[in-house]
Amino acid sequence: MFARSKFHRAAAAVFGVLLLIAGTAATAQGDYRIRSGDTLQIEVIEDPSLNRSVLVLPDGSISFPFVGSVRAGGLGVGDVRRSLTSGLAPNFANQPTVVVSVASVAEETPPAYTGPVKARTIDVYITGEVANAGRVEVKPGTTILQFIAEAGGLTPFAAETRIQLHRTDRMSGTTRVYLFSYSGKGNGTRISPATRLAPGDVVIVPSRRLFE
């Protein structure tokens, strides 16, 4: 009995620490409004197998097991936590403890192309681990996700989390490089799948490393 009581007290202490950490993180991020392209870290204390990072899709939604699509764009982490808690509740004997935090924020979308719009198509380029590398004519407003699809999609050897968008400023000649994750995973900031391409953009899809 003494051993069991001691175990229960230890478990309660650990649970209390987790709640304290969750509360601190929620307070720190309470004023932040979630945007498309952000990555959220979601943890369910009662079932760690549900813990995962999820990408906020261009329409502002996320997808989570047993809940389906949940609105996140424009909301705070507390709003998303309540939606997930409500959606998961029928699957638990007691209301689950859900922790939501912003793992990474979407990098500011590259400046939209503001040049002439009379052309019916623009030329953009893609190289690396894609089915059809080279120059591709696309319609103005085409997103990077749509562009990869038009290039035939990624090969099995593509490093999905390290795709690069190279954009050159025609006035200064300066080239900026933006990272994009096709799968929504990876560390650091990434541009949104809804990022629109500009004439002359170059997308590079590197090969996976040995254990990547």
PDB file of C-alpha atoms in Angstrom:
ATOM      1  CA  MET A   1       0.000   0.000   0.000  1.00  0.00           C
ATOM      2  CA  PHE A   2       2.820   2.390   0.897  1.00  0.00           C
ATOM      3  CA  ALA A   3       4.561   1.756  -2.451  1.00  0.00           C
ATOM      4  CA  ARG A   4       1.332   2.309  -4.375  1.00  0.00           C
ATOM      5  CA  SER A   5       0.607   5.533  -2.496  1.00  0.00           C
ATOM      6  CA  LYS A   6       4.131   6.738  -3.154  1.00  0.00           C
ATOM      7  CA  PHE A   7       3.707   5.985  -6.861  1.00  0.00           C
ATOM      8  CA  HIS A   8       0.427   7.905  -6.999  1.00  0.00           C
ATOM      9  CA  ARG A   9       2.000  10.925  -5.309  1.00  0.00           C
ATOM     10  CA  ALA A  10       4.908  10.870  -7.781  1.00  0.00           C
ATOM     11  CA  ALA A  11       2.548  10.561 -10.735  1.00  0.00           C
ATOM     12  CA  ALA A  12       0.458  13.455  -9.436  1.00  0.00           C
ATOM     13  CA  ALA A  13       3.580  15.589  -9.046  1.00  0.00           C
ATOM     14  CA  VAL A  14       4.693  14.894 -12.618  1.00  0.00           C
ATOM     15  CA  PHE A  15       1.215  15.646 -13.918  1.00  0.00           C
ATOM     16  CA  GLY A  16       1.194  18.916 -11.975  1.00  0.00           C
ATOM     17  CA  VAL A  17       4.519  19.947 -13.487  1.00  0.00           C
ATOM     18  CA  LEU A  18       3.204  19.212 -16.983  1.00  0.00           C
ATOM     19  CA  LEU A  19       0.148  21.338 -16.350  1.00  0.00           C
ATOM     20  CA  LEU A  20       2.320  24.157 -15.034  1.00  0.00           C
ATOM     21  CA  ILE A  21       4.512  24.024 -18.141  1.00  0.00           C
ATOM     22  CA  ALA A  22       1.458  23.953 -20.373  1.00  0.00           C
ATOM     23  CA  GLY A  23      -0.042  26.930 -18.569  1.00  0.00           C
ATOM     24  CA  THR A  24       3.169  28.939 -18.878  1.00  0.00           C
ATOM     25  CA  ALA A  25       3.488  28.223 -22.595  1.00  0.00           C
ATOM     26  CA  ALA A  26      -0.151  29.097 -23.204  1.00  0.00           C
ATOM     27  CA  THR A  27       0.251  32.406 -21.372  1.00  0.00           C
ATOM     28  CA  ALA A  28       3.380  33.309 -23.351  1.00  0.00           C
ATOM     29  CA  GLN A  29       1.662  32.618 -26.661  1.00  0.00           C
ATOM     30  CA  GLY A  30      -1.817  33.745 -25.669  1.00  0.00           C
ATOM     31  CA  ASP A  31      -1.787  36.930 -27.763  1.00  0.00           C
ATOM     32  CA  TYR A  32      -0.434  35.316 -30.920  1.00  0.00           C
ATOM     33  CA  ARG A  33      -2.855  34.776 -33.802  1.00  0.00           C
ATOM     34  CA  ILE A  34      -2.101  31.593 -35.740  1.00  0.00           C
ATOM     35  CA  ARG A  35      -1.422  31.941 -39.467  1.00  0.00           C
ATOM     36  CA  SER A  36      -1.307  29.610 -42.457  1.00  0.00           C
ATOM     37  CA  GLY A  37       2.139  28.055 -42.693  1.00  0.00           C
ATOM     38  CA  ASP A  38       2.679  27.979 -38.923  1.00  0.00           C
ATOM     39  CA  THR A  39       3.542  24.661 -37.302  1.00  0.00           C
ATOM     40  CA  LEU A  40       1.730  23.708 -34.109  1.00  0.00           C
ATOM     41  CA  GLN A  41       2.979  21.214 -31.540  1.00  0.00           C
ATOM     42  CA  ILE A  42       0.053  19.277 -30.064  1.00  0.00           C
ATOM     43  CA  GLU A  43       0.342  16.939 -27.095  1.00  0.00           C
ATOM     44  CA  VAL A  44      -2.312  14.807 -25.419  1.00  0.00           C
ATOM     45  CA  ILE A  45      -1.124  13.965 -21.905  1.00  0.00           C
ATOM     46  CA  GLU A  46      -3.307  10.866 -21.595  1.00  0.00           C
ATOM     47  CA  ASP A  47      -2.220   9.386 -24.947  1.00  0.00           C
ATOM     48  CA  PRO A  48       1.313  10.319 -26.116  1.00  0.00           C
ATOM     49  CA  SER A  49       0.800   8.384 -29.349  1.00  0.00           C
ATOM     50  CA  LEU A  50      -1.305  11.339 -30.507  1.00  0.00           C
ATOM     51  CA  ASN A  51       1.518  13.843 -29.957  1.00  0.00           C
ATOM     52  CA  ARG A  52       2.619  15.453 -33.218  1.00  0.00           C
ATOM     53  CA  SER A  53       3.524  18.594 -35.132  1.00  0.00           C
ATOM     54  CA  VAL A  54       0.891  19.785 -37.584  1.00  0.00           C
ATOM     55  CA  LEU A  55       1.062  22.367 -40.351  1.00  0.00           C
ATOM     56  CA  VAL A  56      -1.615  25.039 -40.609  1.00  0.00           C
ATOM     57  CA  LEU A  57      -2.890  24.650 -44.166  1.00  0.00           C
ATOM     58  CA  PRO A  58      -3.510  27.529 -46.592  1.00  0.00           C
ATOM     59  CA  ASP A  59      -7.211  27.564 -45.667  1.00  0.00           C
ATOM     60  CA  GLY A  60      -6.282  28.051 -41.988  1.00  0.00           C
ATOM     61  CA  SER A  61      -7.220  24.539 -40.885  1.00  0.00           C
ATOM     62  CA  ILE A  62      -5.320  21.667 -39.288  1.00  0.00           C
ATOM     63  CA  SER A  63      -6.072  17.964 -39.274  1.00  0.00           C
ATOM     64  CA  PHE A  64      -5.888  15.812 -36.154  1.00  0.00           C
ATOM     65  CA  PRO A  65      -6.694  12.121 -35.471  1.00  0.00           C
ATOM     66  CA  PHE A  66     -10.227  11.395 -34.179  1.00  0.00           C
ATOM     67  CA  VAL A  67     -11.167  15.058 -34.667  1.00  0.00           C
ATOM     68  CA  GLY A  68     -10.656  15.720 -38.367  1.00  0.00           C
ATOM     69  CA  SER A  69     -10.367  19.266 -39.670  1.00  0.00           C
ATOM     70  CA  VAL A  70     -10.152  22.031 -37.068  1.00  0.00           C
ATOM     71  CA  ARG A  71     -10.017  25.762 -37.691  1.00  0.00           C
ATOM     72  CA  ALA A  72      -6.785  27.378 -36.463  1.00  0.00           C
ATOM     73  CA  GLY A  73      -6.006  30.384 -38.676  1.00  0.00           C
ATOM     74  CA  GLY A  74      -6.721  33.693 -36.942  1.00  0.00           C
ATOM     75  CA  LEU A  75      -7.263  32.021 -33.563  1.00  0.00           C
ATOM     76  CA  GLY A  76      -5.104  31.716 -30.455  1.00  0.00           C
ATOM     77  CA  VAL A  77      -3.578  28.501 -29.136  1.00  0.00           C
ATOM     78  CA  GLY A  78      -6.221  28.427 -26.387  1.00  0.00           C
ATOM     79  CA  ASP A  79      -9.030  28.386 -28.963  1.00  0.00           C
ATOM     80  CA  VAL A  80      -7.406  25.479 -30.823  1.00  0.00           C
ATOM     81  CA  ARG A  81      -6.814  23.622 -27.553  1.00  0.00           C
ATOM     82  CA  ARG A  82     -10.497  23.912 -26.619  1.00  0.00           C
ATOM     83  CA  SER A  83     -11.617  22.681 -30.055  1.00  0.00           C
ATOM     84  CA  LEU A  84      -9.292  19.683 -29.887  1.00  0.00           C
ATOM     85  CA  THR A  85     -10.285  18.882 -26.305  1.00  0.00           C
ATOM     86  CA  SER A  86     -13.951  18.928 -27.256  1.00  0.00           C
ATOM     87  CA  GLY A  87     -13.352  16.796 -30.342  1.00  0.00           C
ATOM     88  CA  LEU A  88     -11.256  14.209 -28.501  1.00  0.00           C
ATOM     89  CA  ALA A  89     -13.469  13.993 -25.392  1.00  0.00           C
ATOM     90  CA  PRO A  90     -15.769  11.207 -26.705  1.00  0.00           C
ATOM     91  CA  ASN A  91     -12.703   8.964 -27.069  1.00  0.00           C
ATOM     92  CA  PHE A  92     -11.632   9.204 -23.396  1.00  0.00           C
ATOM     93  CA  ALA A  93     -13.228   8.189 -20.124  1.00  0.00           C
ATOM     94  CA  ASN A  94     -12.384  11.636 -18.728  1.00  0.00           C
ATOM     95  CA  GLN A  95     -11.777  14.893 -20.542  1.00  0.00           C
ATOM     96  CA  PRO A  96      -8.272  14.736 -22.060  1.00  0.00           C
ATOM     97  CA  THR A  97      -5.547  17.255 -21.262  1.00  0.00           C
ATOM     98  CA  VAL A  98      -4.445  18.860 -24.527  1.00  0.00           C
ATOM     99  CA  VAL A  99      -1.412  21.134 -24.821  1.00  0.00           C
ATOM    100  CA  VAL A 100      -1.044  23.316 -27.933  1.00  0.00           C
ATOM    101  CA  SER A 101       1.953  25.511 -28.702  1.00  0.00           C
ATOM    102  CA  VAL A 102       3.402  27.257 -31.746  1.00  0.00           C
ATOM    103  CA  ALA A 103       6.475  25.264 -32.758  1.00  0.00           C
ATOM    104  CA  SER A 104       7.440  27.566 -35.632  1.00  0.00           C
ATOM    105  CA  VAL A 105       5.891  30.540 -37.363  1.00  0.00           C
ATOM    106  CA  ALA A 106       5.548  30.946 -41.090  1.00  0.00           C
ATOM    107  CA  GLU A 107       8.219  33.127 -42.626  1.00  0.00           C
ATOM    108  CA  GLU A 108       6.769  36.256 -44.110  1.00  0.00           C
ATOM    109  CA  THR A 109       5.621  35.424 -47.604  1.00  0.00           C
ATOM    110  CA  PRO A 110       8.027  36.697 -50.266  1.00  0.00           C
ATOM    111  CA  PRO A 111       6.830  39.971 -51.763  1.00  0.00           C
ATOM    112  CA  ALA A 112       4.130  39.422 -54.333  1.00  0.00           C
ATOM    113  CA  TYR A 113       5.023  40.148 -57.927  1.00  0.00           C
ATOM    114  CA  THR A 114       3.782  43.627 -58.831  1.00  0.00           C
ATOM    115  CA  GLY A 115       4.951  43.848 -62.434  1.00  0.00           C
ATOM    116  CA  PRO A 116       2.831  43.726 -65.578  1.00  0.00           C
ATOM    117  CA  VAL A 117      -0.005  41.223 -65.463  1.00  0.00           C
ATOM    118  CA  LYS A 118      -0.874  41.175 -69.154  1.00  0.00           C
ATOM    119  CA  ALA A 119       1.051  37.959 -69.775  1.00  0.00           C
ATOM    120  CA  ARG A 120      -1.102  34.853 -69.666  1.00  0.00           C
ATOM    121  CA  THR A 121       1.790  32.809 -68.285  1.00  0.00           C
ATOM    122  CA  ILE A 122       5.069  33.383 -66.475  1.00  0.00           C
ATOM    123  CA  ASP A 123       8.301  31.401 -66.652  1.00  0.00           C
ATOM    124  CA  VAL A 124       9.536  29.715 -63.482  1.00  0.00           C
ATOM    125  CA  TYR A 125      12.161  27.017 -63.071  1.00  0.00           C
ATOM    126  CA  ILE A 126      12.586  23.875 -61.048  1.00  0.00           C
ATOM    127  CA  THR A 127      15.537  21.556 -60.655  1.00  0.00           C
ATOM    128  CA  GLY A 128      16.539  18.572 -58.558  1.00  0.00           C
ATOM    129  CA  GLU A 129      14.409  15.663 -57.389  1.00  0.00           C
ATOM    130  CA  VAL A 130      11.242  16.273 -59.392  1.00  0.00           C
ATOM    131  CA  ALA A 131       9.703  14.282 -62.209  1.00  0.00           C
ATOM    132  CA  ASN A 132      10.041  17.029 -64.833  1.00  0.00           C
ATOM    133  CA  ALA A 133      12.817  19.519 -64.119  1.00  0.00           C
ATOM    134  CA  GLY A 134      13.359  22.629 -66.229  1.00  0.00           C
ATOM    135  CA  ARG A 135      11.421  25.715 -67.270  1.00  0.00           C
ATOM    136  CA  VAL A 136       7.699  25.632 -66.658  1.00  0.00           C
ATOM    137  CA  GLU A 137       5.099  28.086 -67.904  1.00  0.00           C
ATOM    138  CA  VAL A 138       2.468  28.695 -65.244  1.00  0.00           C
ATOM    139  CA  LYS A 139      -0.386  31.102 -64.752  1.00  0.00           C
ATOM    140  CA  PRO A 140       0.193  34.209 -62.611  1.00  0.00           C
ATOM    141  CA  GLY A 141      -0.872  33.450 -59.047  1.00  0.00           C
ATOM    142  CA  THR A 142       0.342  29.839 -59.127  1.00  0.00           C
ATOM    143  CA  THR A 143       1.505  28.738 -55.679  1.00  0.00           C
ATOM    144  CA  ILE A 144       4.671  26.805 -54.926  1.00  0.00           C
ATOM    145  CA  LEU A 145       2.596  23.744 -54.003  1.00  0.00           C
ATOM    146  CA  GLN A 146       0.706  23.895 -57.304  1.00  0.00           C
ATOM    147  CA  PHE A 147       3.968  24.444 -59.189  1.00  0.00           C
ATOM    148  CA  ILE A 148       5.554  21.283 -57.786  1.00  0.00           C
ATOM    149  CA  ALA A 149       2.467  19.368 -58.866  1.00  0.00           C
ATOM    150  CA  GLU A 150       2.717  20.843 -62.387  1.00  0.00           C
ATOM    151  CA  ALA A 151       6.348  19.706 -62.482  1.00  0.00           C
ATOM    152  CA  GLY A 152       5.170  16.139 -61.974  1.00  0.00           C
ATOM    153  CA  GLY A 153       5.667  15.965 -58.213  1.00  0.00           C
ATOM    154  CA  LEU A 154       8.651  14.934 -56.126  1.00  0.00           C
ATOM    155  CA  THR A 155      10.723  11.798 -56.655  1.00  0.00           C
ATOM    156  CA  PRO A 156      11.144   9.247 -53.827  1.00  0.00           C
ATOM    157  CA  PHE A 157      14.634  10.679 -53.244  1.00  0.00           C
ATOM    158  CA  ALA A 158      13.517  14.264 -52.609  1.00  0.00           C
ATOM    159  CA  ALA A 159      14.385  16.028 -49.354  1.00  0.00           C
ATOM    160  CA  GLU A 160      10.827  17.198 -48.748  1.00  0.00           C
ATOM    161  CA  THR A 161      11.684  19.452 -45.803  1.00  0.00           C
ATOM    162  CA  ARG A 162      14.567  21.328 -47.496  1.00  0.00           C
ATOM    163  CA  ILE A 163      13.039  22.640 -50.714  1.00  0.00           C
ATOM    164  CA  GLN A 164      14.339  26.105 -51.632  1.00  0.00           C
ATOM    165  CA  LEU A 165      12.699  29.016 -53.428  1.00  0.00           C
ATOM    166  CA  HIS A 166      15.258  31.404 -54.957  1.00  0.00           C
ATOM    167  CA  ARG A 167      13.901  34.856 -55.840  1.00  0.00           C
ATOM    168  CA  THR A 168      16.012  37.596 -57.406  1.00  0.00           C
ATOM    169  CA  ASP A 169      15.173  41.288 -57.088  1.00  0.00           C
ATOM    170  CA  ARG A 170      15.440  42.609 -60.634  1.00  0.00           C
ATOM    171  CA  MET A 171      16.325  46.101 -59.434  1.00  0.00           C
ATOM    172  CA  SER A 172      19.147  45.231 -57.020  1.00  0.00           C
ATOM    173  CA  GLY A 173      20.139  41.820 -58.359  1.00  0.00           C
ATOM    174  CA  THR A 174      19.948  40.428 -54.822  1.00  0.00           C
ATOM    175  CA  THR A 175      18.738  36.852 -54.479  1.00  0.00           C
ATOM    176  CA  ARG A 176      16.906  35.674 -51.387  1.00  0.00           C
ATOM    177  CA  VAL A 177      16.406  32.025 -50.491  1.00  0.00           C
ATOM    178  CA  TYR A 178      13.262  30.800 -48.729  1.00  0.00           C
ATOM    179  CA  LEU A 179      12.812  27.314 -47.288  1.00  0.00           C
ATOM    180  CA  PHE A 180       9.696  25.272 -47.962  1.00  0.00           C
ATOM    181  CA  SER A 181       8.596  21.935 -46.501  1.00  0.00           C
ATOM    182  CA  TYR A 182       6.377  19.840 -48.753  1.00  0.00           C
ATOM    183  CA  SER A 183       5.406  17.599 -45.836  1.00  0.00           C
ATOM    184  CA  GLY A 184       5.049  20.412 -43.305  1.00  0.00           C
ATOM    185  CA  LYS A 185       7.789  18.958 -41.112  1.00  0.00           C
ATOM    186  CA  GLY A 186      11.249  20.290 -40.288  1.00  0.00           C
ATOM    187  CA  ASN A 187      12.884  22.767 -37.924  1.00  0.00           C
ATOM    188  CA  GLY A 188      12.917  26.507 -38.411  1.00  0.00           C
ATOM    189  CA  THR A 189      10.617  28.767 -40.377  1.00  0.00           C
ATOM    190  CA  ARG A 190       9.188  27.831 -43.755  1.00  0.00           C
ATOM    191  CA  ILE A 191       7.172  29.742 -46.334  1.00  0.00           C
ATOM    192  CA  SER A 192       3.522  28.854 -46.716  1.00  0.00           C
ATOM    193  CA  PRO A 193       2.311  26.357 -49.345  1.00  0.00           C
ATOM    194  CA  ALA A 194       0.161  29.268 -50.581  1.00  0.00           C
ATOM    195  CA  THR A 195       3.215  31.377 -51.516  1.00  0.00           C
ATOM    196  CA  ARG A 196       2.694  32.678 -55.055  1.00  0.00           C
ATOM    197  CA  LEU A 197       5.497  32.451 -57.572  1.00  0.00           C
ATOM    198  CA  ALA A 198       6.949  35.380 -59.514  1.00  0.00           C
ATOM    199  CA  PRO A 199       8.573  35.402 -62.968  1.00  0.00           C
ATOM    200  CA  GLY A 200      12.104  34.007 -62.851  1.00  0.00           C
ATOM    201  CA  ASP A 201      11.665  32.163 -59.540  1.00  0.00           C
ATOM    202  CA  VAL A 202      13.798  29.033 -59.189  1.00  0.00           C
ATOM    203  CA  VAL A 203      12.730  26.096 -57.011  1.00  0.00           C
ATOM    204  CA  ILE A 204      15.464  23.649 -56.001  1.00  0.00           C
ATOM    205  CA  VAL A 205      14.573  20.227 -54.613  1.00  0.00           C
ATOM    206  CA  PRO A 206      17.710  18.630 -53.084  1.00  0.00           C
ATOM    207  CA  SER A 207      18.277  14.923 -52.610  1.00  0.00           C
ATOM    208  CA  ARG A 208      17.704  13.218 -49.276  1.00  0.00           C
ATOM    209  CA  ARG A 209      20.727  12.493 -47.125  1.00  0.00           C
ATOM    210  CA  LEU A 210      21.528   8.902 -46.163  1.00  0.00           C
ATOM    211  CA  PHE A 211      19.430   8.794 -42.953  1.00  0.00           C
ATOM    212  CA  GLU A 212      17.062  11.667 -43.687  1.00  0.00           C
TER     213      GLU A 212
END
